[in-house]
Amino acid sequence: MDAVQVVSFDAEGTVVTPGFSQALWHETIPALFARKRRLDVAEAKAIVYAEYDKVGDQRLEWYDVEYWFRRLELGPCQPAIQSCLDSIAHYPEVTGVLSSLARQYRLIIASSTPRELLHFLLQDIEPYFARVFSSISHYRQLKNPEFYLGICREMGVDPGEVIHVGDSWQFDCLNSRQVGIRSFYLDRSGGNHEESLSDLGQLERLLMNPE
Ligand SMILES: [Mg+2]
């Protein structure tokens, strides 16, 4: 392994549980839509989910909460975001892993979540990270290879000196590998894939006790 300088983490599904996103996208937004259109919640969910599907996760708008509040005519998004903050949680091993890795590496977040949401999602673990990069807010792009190169430039390191971990095979693993970053696929369901991890404790053991 090249001398690793930077360990990069995806946010949602990697350090932050899906609880907040579930509450915002699958409960609160459909409930607001139901109230506005005088529908029952099941009907509203069907319509809103169909709208999500029309956009899909390959387009920037998918990730943009303000876009969705405009598109669905739901008014300001901040009260809805505030109402979901109680659903934010980190996976249980996260704090221990970050405090251990931070002794030896610079840690960063590389996420497609907008910066204004990341600030809420990271909460008390944000101080572990030297930088928090949002592909949407800082680069107006998805987590594509150019985003990863941009991060390396900002951090002043070569891609070979970066490890990235995340739960999207495409956006975390394939796209970072294209520029020469070593990436690990986090599959918390425990599936067995090449270079896959089932939790971040495995990454810690790999990096702190290299064979
Ligand atoms: Mg993720």
PDB file of N, CA and C in Angstrom, residues 7 9 23 25 31 33 39 43 45 56 61 67 72 99 109 121 126 138-139 144 146 161 164 171 176 182 184 189 204:
ATOM      1  N   VAL A   7      -7.758   9.584   4.653  1.00  0.00           N
ATOM      2  CA  VAL A   7      -8.830   8.583   4.625  1.00  0.00           C
ATOM      3  C   VAL A   7     -10.144   9.340   4.444  1.00  0.00           C
ATOM      4  N   PHE A   9     -14.296   9.448   3.722  1.00  0.00           N
ATOM      5  CA  PHE A   9     -15.533   8.722   4.043  1.00  0.00           C
ATOM      6  C   PHE A   9     -16.707   9.341   3.304  1.00  0.00           C
ATOM      7  N   ALA A  23     -36.583   9.749   7.258  1.00  0.00           N
ATOM      8  CA  ALA A  23     -37.578  10.644   7.855  1.00  0.00           C
ATOM      9  C   ALA A  23     -37.917  11.802   6.917  1.00  0.00           C
ATOM     10  N   TRP A  25     -37.181  12.235   3.389  1.00  0.00           N
ATOM     11  CA  TRP A  25     -37.625  11.961   2.006  1.00  0.00           C
ATOM     12  C   TRP A  25     -38.838  11.038   1.961  1.00  0.00           C
ATOM     13  N   ALA A  31     -45.788  13.609   3.685  1.00  0.00           N
ATOM     14  CA  ALA A  31     -46.837  14.100   4.596  1.00  0.00           C
ATOM     15  C   ALA A  31     -47.196  15.550   4.280  1.00  0.00           C
ATOM     16  N   PHE A  33     -46.835  16.968   1.362  1.00  0.00           N
ATOM     17  CA  PHE A  33     -47.506  16.922   0.058  1.00  0.00           C
ATOM     18  C   PHE A  33     -48.965  16.488   0.242  1.00  0.00           C
ATOM     19  N   LEU A  39     -54.611  14.842   0.181  1.00  0.00           N
ATOM     20  CA  LEU A  39     -54.572  13.419  -0.173  1.00  0.00           C
ATOM     21  C   LEU A  39     -54.347  12.622   1.105  1.00  0.00           C
ATOM     22  N   GLU A  43     -51.495   7.795  -0.798  1.00  0.00           N
ATOM     23  CA  GLU A  43     -51.581   8.366  -2.156  1.00  0.00           C
ATOM     24  C   GLU A  43     -50.424   9.333  -2.399  1.00  0.00           C
ATOM     25  N   LYS A  45     -47.542   9.413  -0.953  1.00  0.00           N
ATOM     26  CA  LYS A  45     -46.265   8.689  -1.094  1.00  0.00           C
ATOM     27  C   LYS A  45     -46.110   8.146  -2.516  1.00  0.00           C
ATOM     28  N   GLY A  56     -34.238  10.477 -10.474  1.00  0.00           N
ATOM     29  CA  GLY A  56     -33.222   9.432 -10.337  1.00  0.00           C
ATOM     30  C   GLY A  56     -31.891   9.942  -9.816  1.00  0.00           C
ATOM     31  N   GLU A  61     -30.264  17.075  -9.307  1.00  0.00           N
ATOM     32  CA  GLU A  61     -31.469  17.524  -8.602  1.00  0.00           C
ATOM     33  C   GLU A  61     -31.908  16.523  -7.534  1.00  0.00           C
ATOM     34  N   TYR A  67     -34.536  22.033  -4.329  1.00  0.00           N
ATOM     35  CA  TYR A  67     -35.173  21.733  -5.615  1.00  0.00           C
ATOM     36  C   TYR A  67     -36.487  20.983  -5.397  1.00  0.00           C
ATOM     37  N   LEU A  72     -42.272  20.318  -5.680  1.00  0.00           N
ATOM     38  CA  LEU A  72     -43.517  19.815  -5.089  1.00  0.00           C
ATOM     39  C   LEU A  72     -44.337  20.928  -4.439  1.00  0.00           C
ATOM     40  N   SER A  99     -11.742   8.408  16.017  1.00  0.00           N
ATOM     41  CA  SER A  99     -10.749   8.918  16.969  1.00  0.00           C
ATOM     42  C   SER A  99      -9.444   8.141  16.851  1.00  0.00           C
ATOM     43  N   ILE A 109     -14.579  14.025   4.651  1.00  0.00           N
ATOM     44  CA  ILE A 109     -15.868  13.539   4.156  1.00  0.00           C
ATOM     45  C   ILE A 109     -15.945  13.871   2.671  1.00  0.00           C
ATOM     46  N   LEU A 121     -26.012  16.530   9.702  1.00  0.00           N
ATOM     47  CA  LEU A 121     -25.826  15.078   9.781  1.00  0.00           C
ATOM     48  C   LEU A 121     -24.580  14.701  10.572  1.00  0.00           C
ATOM     49  N   GLU A 126     -18.135  16.090  13.362  1.00  0.00           N
ATOM     50  CA  GLU A 126     -17.520  16.965  12.351  1.00  0.00           C
ATOM     51  C   GLU A 126     -16.080  17.375  12.714  1.00  0.00           C
ATOM     52  N   HIS A 138     -20.054  22.111  -3.473  1.00  0.00           N
ATOM     53  CA  HIS A 138     -18.758  22.718  -3.794  1.00  0.00           C
ATOM     54  C   HIS A 138     -18.391  22.588  -5.262  1.00  0.00           C
ATOM     55  N   TYR A 139     -18.910  21.573  -5.945  1.00  0.00           N
ATOM     56  CA  TYR A 139     -18.463  21.317  -7.325  1.00  0.00           C
ATOM     57  C   TYR A 139     -19.619  21.261  -8.324  1.00  0.00           C
ATOM     58  N   ASN A 144     -18.252  12.049  -9.260  1.00  0.00           N
ATOM     59  CA  ASN A 144     -17.641  11.459 -10.452  1.00  0.00           C
ATOM     60  C   ASN A 144     -16.113  11.520 -10.307  1.00  0.00           C
ATOM     61  N   GLU A 146     -13.864  13.325 -11.618  1.00  0.00           N
ATOM     62  CA  GLU A 146     -13.314  14.685 -11.505  1.00  0.00           C
ATOM     63  C   GLU A 146     -13.463  15.227 -10.085  1.00  0.00           C
ATOM     64  N   GLU A 161      -2.368   8.182  -2.480  1.00  0.00           N
ATOM     65  CA  GLU A 161      -2.192   8.406  -1.040  1.00  0.00           C
ATOM     66  C   GLU A 161      -3.525   8.532  -0.305  1.00  0.00           C
ATOM     67  N   HIS A 164     -10.610   5.672   0.156  1.00  0.00           N
ATOM     68  CA  HIS A 164     -11.995   6.131   0.281  1.00  0.00           C
ATOM     69  C   HIS A 164     -12.879   4.939   0.605  1.00  0.00           C
ATOM     70  N   PHE A 171     -20.701   5.301  -7.055  1.00  0.00           N
ATOM     71  CA  PHE A 171     -20.214   6.649  -6.725  1.00  0.00           C
ATOM     72  C   PHE A 171     -19.033   6.628  -5.756  1.00  0.00           C
ATOM     73  N   SER A 176     -14.081   6.540  -7.771  1.00  0.00           N
ATOM     74  CA  SER A 176     -12.818   6.942  -7.135  1.00  0.00           C
ATOM     75  C   SER A 176     -11.659   6.101  -7.676  1.00  0.00           C
ATOM     76  N   ARG A 182      -7.573   4.148  -3.837  1.00  0.00           N
ATOM     77  CA  ARG A 182      -7.964   2.814  -3.385  1.00  0.00           C
ATOM     78  C   ARG A 182      -9.260   2.939  -2.597  1.00  0.00           C
ATOM     79  N   PHE A 184     -12.841   1.160  -0.779  1.00  0.00           N
ATOM     80  CA  PHE A 184     -13.473  -0.005  -0.166  1.00  0.00           C
ATOM     81  C   PHE A 184     -14.976   0.165  -0.221  1.00  0.00           C
ATOM     82  N   SER A 189     -24.724  -5.124   5.031  1.00  0.00           N
ATOM     83  CA  SER A 189     -25.496  -6.374   5.081  1.00  0.00           C
ATOM     84  C   SER A 189     -24.567  -7.587   5.112  1.00  0.00           C
ATOM     85  N   GLU A 204     -10.488   0.220  10.147  1.00  0.00           N
ATOM     86  CA  GLU A 204      -9.546   0.623  11.201  1.00  0.00           C
ATOM     87  C   GLU A 204      -8.475  -0.466  11.385  1.00  0.00           C
TER      88      GLU A 204
END
